[in-house]
Amino acid sequence: MAVPTLEARKLSKSFGPVRANHEISFAVNAGELLCLFGENGAGKSTVSACLTGLFAPDSGEILFKGEKIRMKSAAEAIKLGIGLVHQHFVLVPDFTVLENIIIGSERSFAVPYVAAAAKLRKLCETYGIEIDPNAQVRDLSVSEQQWVELLKALYFDADVLILDEPTATLDIENSKKLFQIIDKLKADNVALIIITHKLDEVMQSDRVVVLRQGKVAGIRDTYATNPEELTQLMVGRDVSETEKTRTPVGAPRLILEGVTVAGKGNVPDLDDVSLTVHEGEIFGIAGVAGNGQNPLMEVIAGVRNPSKGRISLDGLDITDLGVQEIMAQGLGHIPDDRFLQGLVPEFSIAENLILGRHRSEFAKGNFIDQTKMRDHARTDVAAFQVSAPSINTPVGNLSGGNAQRVILAREFHLSTRVLLANQPTRGLDVGVIEYIYERLLEKKAAGVAIILASAELEDLLTLCDRIGVMFQGRLVGIVDTASSGLSEIGLLMAGHETRLAS
Amino acid sequence: MIKLERRTSIGWFAQLSAYVIAIGLGLLVSALLIIASGASVAEGFGALYEGAFGSSEAILQSLVAATPLIFTGLATVIAFRAQIWSIGQEGQMFAGAMAGYWASLYLGGAPSFIAIPLIILAAMVGGGTLSAFSGWLKSRFEVNEIISTVMMNYVIVFFLSYLLAGGPWTEAGTTSYNQTPILAENFQLPVMASAAKLHIGFLLALIATVLCYLIIEKTPLGFELRALGYNPTALRFKGTNVGRTVLVVMFISGALAALAGVSEIFGVNYRLRGDVMVGLGYTGIIVGMIGGLSPFGALIAALLFGALTNGSLYMSVLSDIPPALVPAMQGILLLFFLCTSVLVRFRIRIKRPAHD
């Protein structure tokens, strides 16, 4: 058997206490498309960064065409012939396509424009990419920028090409085109690694490496496996074992009808979403982050305005109400990014706890009622077990878990009817997560309608009555957790809308 | 690699001594400048002290000089605490003086107790509106407030030049002085201590200081102002109209700067002319920064700078030190204060870059 073009042997990489990669081993051969598949945070991006010289692994070896290599920078990797197509564009908007591509390749003061332009034109011809080398990158569409990223990697005659979620910004047509290019590259004996969590793309690869919690959960030949098995490997659990106690849910409380939120370009951030959450129901939102969870929560809370559709709370039309008015209707909102959207880090715990109510409940005449604010803070700090030196401590000095407790305390007071919890457990340790879930269940028992968006699928399955899956701004399906399991949701998350029965 | 790490706690003694050292070092470097200019340091500092604090009259004059700086300093504090980097105090002061003067044209023989409050009100509306305009450009069109406020400074200063150099407000029979005729007595701010013309503007400045403190620290508006500076997103997520808050903050800041114009024109010079105000707005920015963006801090810094300005007049008469050294000293003090404020809040760590 031929020597693999690139091989990882027992690669490990930690960031502080977080083990991002643990003894990861796999190999990719010339002319092969290998897929790295896994949930957010499974370690896909870290391993690709190790393979392209962006990170130095803590231990383990990287072999390139059978030889051990040590790369100190991305430039060395490129010189060797290992190219990376970034998930986020790293292009200079004011430069032309050509200039962006030859950045870093100039070896003397004179830039070989003519030769470079000729080479670029030939590349475009070979792979069927239509792009003007002299266009400014700022004028290009998102998909065209993706082609520039790709051309940048191809320009350096890469033997190995790593594509980090290349279709995240492409529409279906351009995704197809990308896979045609990939086929041509395979024919040219390039070894390709694609990172994705879209199942239909996974199934187009030759082999799949499934990562889970920084480890290799399994390697399968694509022809010998199926989406169900891969999903199971990805979430790491037998799919049939979910069993839960159900509490009866009450009358409809929060109703969304065809709600659309306009995005920056032509693609809406939230696309025609309809759902109903009942009294005492926890409605889960699964889906990879960035598929419309934030716009959904924000449009309900009044932070953003819908361009179409209607939202009502207990029969009252709240579509056009502002944040303050909706809040007064008994809605609490735990935002996605706690230090950016939820808290003012430089403010004290006491001040953060009254944020939003500083003009109403906590105002006395023209002033803020300091005594009431402090009493309120003392009660909440005790009730929500925030550990901090004092109520005057800036929340920016608190740990993530304690900061989240401050938000919980504030929003739980508000949420007498609806609670929106957007990734409330992200980055927290198990103790705090358990605590948050207990408090959510208390709210559920009190009849509050809860929407919980989380990346932790298993947790959603145990907590929620129903789970909706979001994909590219749309609610692609709703499943009942009593009757369905992980695999069905996993398929939906990866964009397999058509396979859904309901 | 040099890294700044935020200190978790700061003792009051450490803070105080840091600022004392800053003043000390500032004076030391100023002394070097004096030596370089060929004058005697002892003579220079002696004259400076004499002019600023040497007699009760000198002290009162220092307070008069400090008055506009308190206002422009407070204007800076209000805007900068919201992290709105308004550099428009200068123009807003001019606008205030002009709006006040314009109002006085319609007040004829009205008694002082009616005319003066109306003049002050007109000035505050004038300065506030000019400032709020930049705030509106910022929140509506994302125009950088630094650019827009600086540009408005030029516009307003040149507009005054037009009005006074042969324009409609020029004193009859003269064009070369660039000034209006002298104000009627009922428009002049009442004097509290006649020895040095200490007018009620100073009292207003003290009241404004207390009010600014209360607004920033104790009111819902101040809560929003501070939150806006630190994290406007969280504020928006909890339902505050951030654009409106920017407008209000800018209006207050401009109205305060306008009072500096009132105090110079209606309290000291008794006629509208541009040259007597030039620089007081920009100095107010230094005053606010040295005062640590707190109203009482700005008050103390303004008193210090007022004394410096007043003492420097005496110094330039009594010694060979050029008066231009005084703004240089102010700048040197600012640099040391800014360095100190970073050192107080952060710890400097020097790290060798790690290989691999």
Short mmCIF file of N, CA, C and O in Angstrom, two decimals, chain B residues 113-153:
data_model
loop_
_atom_site.label_atom_id
_atom_site.label_comp_id
_atom_site.label_asym_id
_atom_site.label_seq_id
_atom_site.Cartn_x
_atom_site.Cartn_y
_atom_site.Cartn_z
N PHE B 113 -32.73 89.65 36.89
CA PHE B 113 -33.22 88.36 37.39
C PHE B 113 -34.09 87.64 36.38
O PHE B 113 -34.35 86.45 36.51
N ILE B 114 -34.54 88.36 35.36
CA ILE B 114 -35.24 87.68 34.26
C ILE B 114 -34.27 87.42 33.11
O ILE B 114 -34.20 86.33 32.55
N ALA B 115 -33.48 88.45 32.77
CA ALA B 115 -32.61 88.37 31.59
C ALA B 115 -31.55 87.29 31.74
O ALA B 115 -31.35 86.48 30.83
N ILE B 116 -30.90 87.25 32.90
CA ILE B 116 -29.77 86.32 33.03
C ILE B 116 -30.19 84.85 32.96
O ILE B 116 -29.59 84.07 32.21
N PRO B 117 -31.26 84.45 33.70
CA PRO B 117 -31.69 83.04 33.53
C PRO B 117 -32.04 82.70 32.09
O PRO B 117 -31.72 81.62 31.61
N LEU B 118 -32.66 83.66 31.37
CA LEU B 118 -33.03 83.39 29.98
C LEU B 118 -31.79 83.26 29.10
O LEU B 118 -31.73 82.41 28.20
N ILE B 119 -30.80 84.12 29.35
CA ILE B 119 -29.55 84.04 28.58
C ILE B 119 -28.89 82.68 28.81
O ILE B 119 -28.45 82.00 27.87
N ILE B 120 -28.85 82.28 30.08
CA ILE B 120 -28.23 80.98 30.42
C ILE B 120 -28.97 79.85 29.72
O ILE B 120 -28.37 78.94 29.14
N LEU B 121 -30.30 79.93 29.78
CA LEU B 121 -31.12 78.88 29.16
C LEU B 121 -30.86 78.81 27.65
O LEU B 121 -30.63 77.73 27.08
N ALA B 122 -30.84 80.00 27.02
CA ALA B 122 -30.61 80.04 25.57
C ALA B 122 -29.24 79.45 25.24
O ALA B 122 -29.08 78.67 24.29
N ALA B 123 -28.25 79.79 26.05
CA ALA B 123 -26.90 79.30 25.82
C ALA B 123 -26.88 77.78 25.92
O ALA B 123 -26.29 77.08 25.08
N MET B 124 -27.54 77.22 26.96
CA MET B 124 -27.53 75.77 27.14
C MET B 124 -28.22 75.07 25.98
O MET B 124 -27.76 74.02 25.51
N VAL B 125 -29.32 75.66 25.52
CA VAL B 125 -30.01 75.06 24.38
C VAL B 125 -29.11 75.12 23.13
O VAL B 125 -28.99 74.15 22.39
N GLY B 126 -28.42 76.27 22.96
CA GLY B 126 -27.54 76.42 21.80
C GLY B 126 -26.42 75.40 21.80
O GLY B 126 -26.24 74.66 20.83
N GLY B 127 -25.67 75.34 22.90
CA GLY B 127 -24.55 74.40 22.98
C GLY B 127 -25.04 72.97 22.94
O GLY B 127 -24.44 72.10 22.28
N GLY B 128 -26.14 72.72 23.64
CA GLY B 128 -26.69 71.36 23.69
C GLY B 128 -27.14 70.88 22.33
O GLY B 128 -26.89 69.73 21.95
N THR B 129 -27.78 71.77 21.58
CA THR B 129 -28.28 71.37 20.26
C THR B 129 -27.13 71.05 19.31
O THR B 129 -27.15 70.05 18.59
N LEU B 130 -26.11 71.90 19.34
CA LEU B 130 -24.94 71.65 18.48
C LEU B 130 -24.34 70.28 18.80
O LEU B 130 -24.02 69.49 17.90
N SER B 131 -24.23 70.00 20.08
CA SER B 131 -23.64 68.73 20.51
C SER B 131 -24.55 67.56 20.15
O SER B 131 -24.08 66.52 19.66
N ALA B 132 -25.85 67.74 20.40
CA ALA B 132 -26.80 66.66 20.11
C ALA B 132 -26.83 66.34 18.61
O ALA B 132 -27.09 65.21 18.21
N PHE B 133 -26.54 67.36 17.79
CA PHE B 133 -26.50 67.13 16.34
C PHE B 133 -25.42 66.09 16.01
O PHE B 133 -25.67 65.15 15.23
N SER B 134 -24.26 66.23 16.63
CA SER B 134 -23.21 65.22 16.42
C SER B 134 -23.65 63.86 16.96
O SER B 134 -23.32 62.82 16.40
N GLY B 135 -24.37 63.88 18.09
CA GLY B 135 -24.90 62.63 18.65
C GLY B 135 -25.87 61.96 17.69
O GLY B 135 -25.86 60.74 17.52
N TRP B 136 -26.69 62.79 17.04
CA TRP B 136 -27.66 62.26 16.09
C TRP B 136 -26.93 61.65 14.89
O TRP B 136 -27.26 60.56 14.43
N LEU B 137 -25.91 62.36 14.39
CA LEU B 137 -25.13 61.83 13.27
C LEU B 137 -24.52 60.48 13.65
O LEU B 137 -24.45 59.55 12.85
N LYS B 138 -24.11 60.37 14.92
CA LYS B 138 -23.48 59.13 15.38
C LYS B 138 -24.49 57.98 15.43
O LYS B 138 -24.26 56.91 14.90
N SER B 139 -25.64 58.25 16.06
CA SER B 139 -26.56 57.13 16.25
C SER B 139 -27.37 56.83 14.99
O SER B 139 -27.76 55.70 14.76
N ARG B 140 -27.59 57.84 14.16
CA ARG B 140 -28.40 57.61 12.97
C ARG B 140 -27.56 57.11 11.79
O ARG B 140 -27.94 56.20 11.09
N PHE B 141 -26.39 57.72 11.60
CA PHE B 141 -25.60 57.38 10.41
C PHE B 141 -24.23 56.78 10.74
O PHE B 141 -23.39 56.63 9.88
N GLU B 142 -24.00 56.51 12.03
CA GLU B 142 -22.71 55.97 12.46
C GLU B 142 -21.55 56.87 12.04
O GLU B 142 -20.48 56.39 11.66
N VAL B 143 -21.77 58.19 12.08
CA VAL B 143 -20.67 59.12 11.82
C VAL B 143 -19.81 59.19 13.09
O VAL B 143 -20.34 59.35 14.18
N ASN B 144 -18.53 59.02 12.92
CA ASN B 144 -17.62 59.07 14.06
C ASN B 144 -17.73 60.43 14.76
O ASN B 144 -17.56 61.48 14.15
N GLU B 145 -18.00 60.39 16.08
CA GLU B 145 -18.25 61.65 16.80
C GLU B 145 -17.00 62.50 16.92
O GLU B 145 -17.09 63.72 17.03
N ILE B 146 -15.83 61.89 16.90
CA ILE B 146 -14.60 62.68 16.99
C ILE B 146 -14.52 63.61 15.78
O ILE B 146 -14.31 64.82 15.90
N ILE B 147 -14.74 63.03 14.61
CA ILE B 147 -14.67 63.82 13.38
C ILE B 147 -15.74 64.91 13.38
O ILE B 147 -15.46 66.09 13.17
N SER B 148 -16.99 64.50 13.65
CA SER B 148 -18.08 65.47 13.49
C SER B 148 -17.96 66.60 14.50
O SER B 148 -18.20 67.77 14.17
N THR B 149 -17.55 66.31 15.74
CA THR B 149 -17.47 67.39 16.72
C THR B 149 -16.32 68.34 16.38
O THR B 149 -16.46 69.55 16.49
N VAL B 150 -15.19 67.79 15.94
CA VAL B 150 -14.07 68.66 15.58
C VAL B 150 -14.46 69.56 14.41
O VAL B 150 -14.18 70.77 14.41
N MET B 151 -15.15 68.99 13.43
CA MET B 151 -15.56 69.79 12.28
C MET B 151 -16.51 70.90 12.70
O MET B 151 -16.42 72.04 12.23
N MET B 152 -17.45 70.56 13.61
CA MET B 152 -18.39 71.58 14.08
C MET B 152 -17.65 72.71 14.81
O MET B 152 -18.07 73.86 14.76
N ASN B 153 -16.56 72.36 15.50
CA ASN B 153 -15.75 73.40 16.15
C ASN B 153 -15.33 74.46 15.14
O ASN B 153 -15.47 75.65 15.37
#
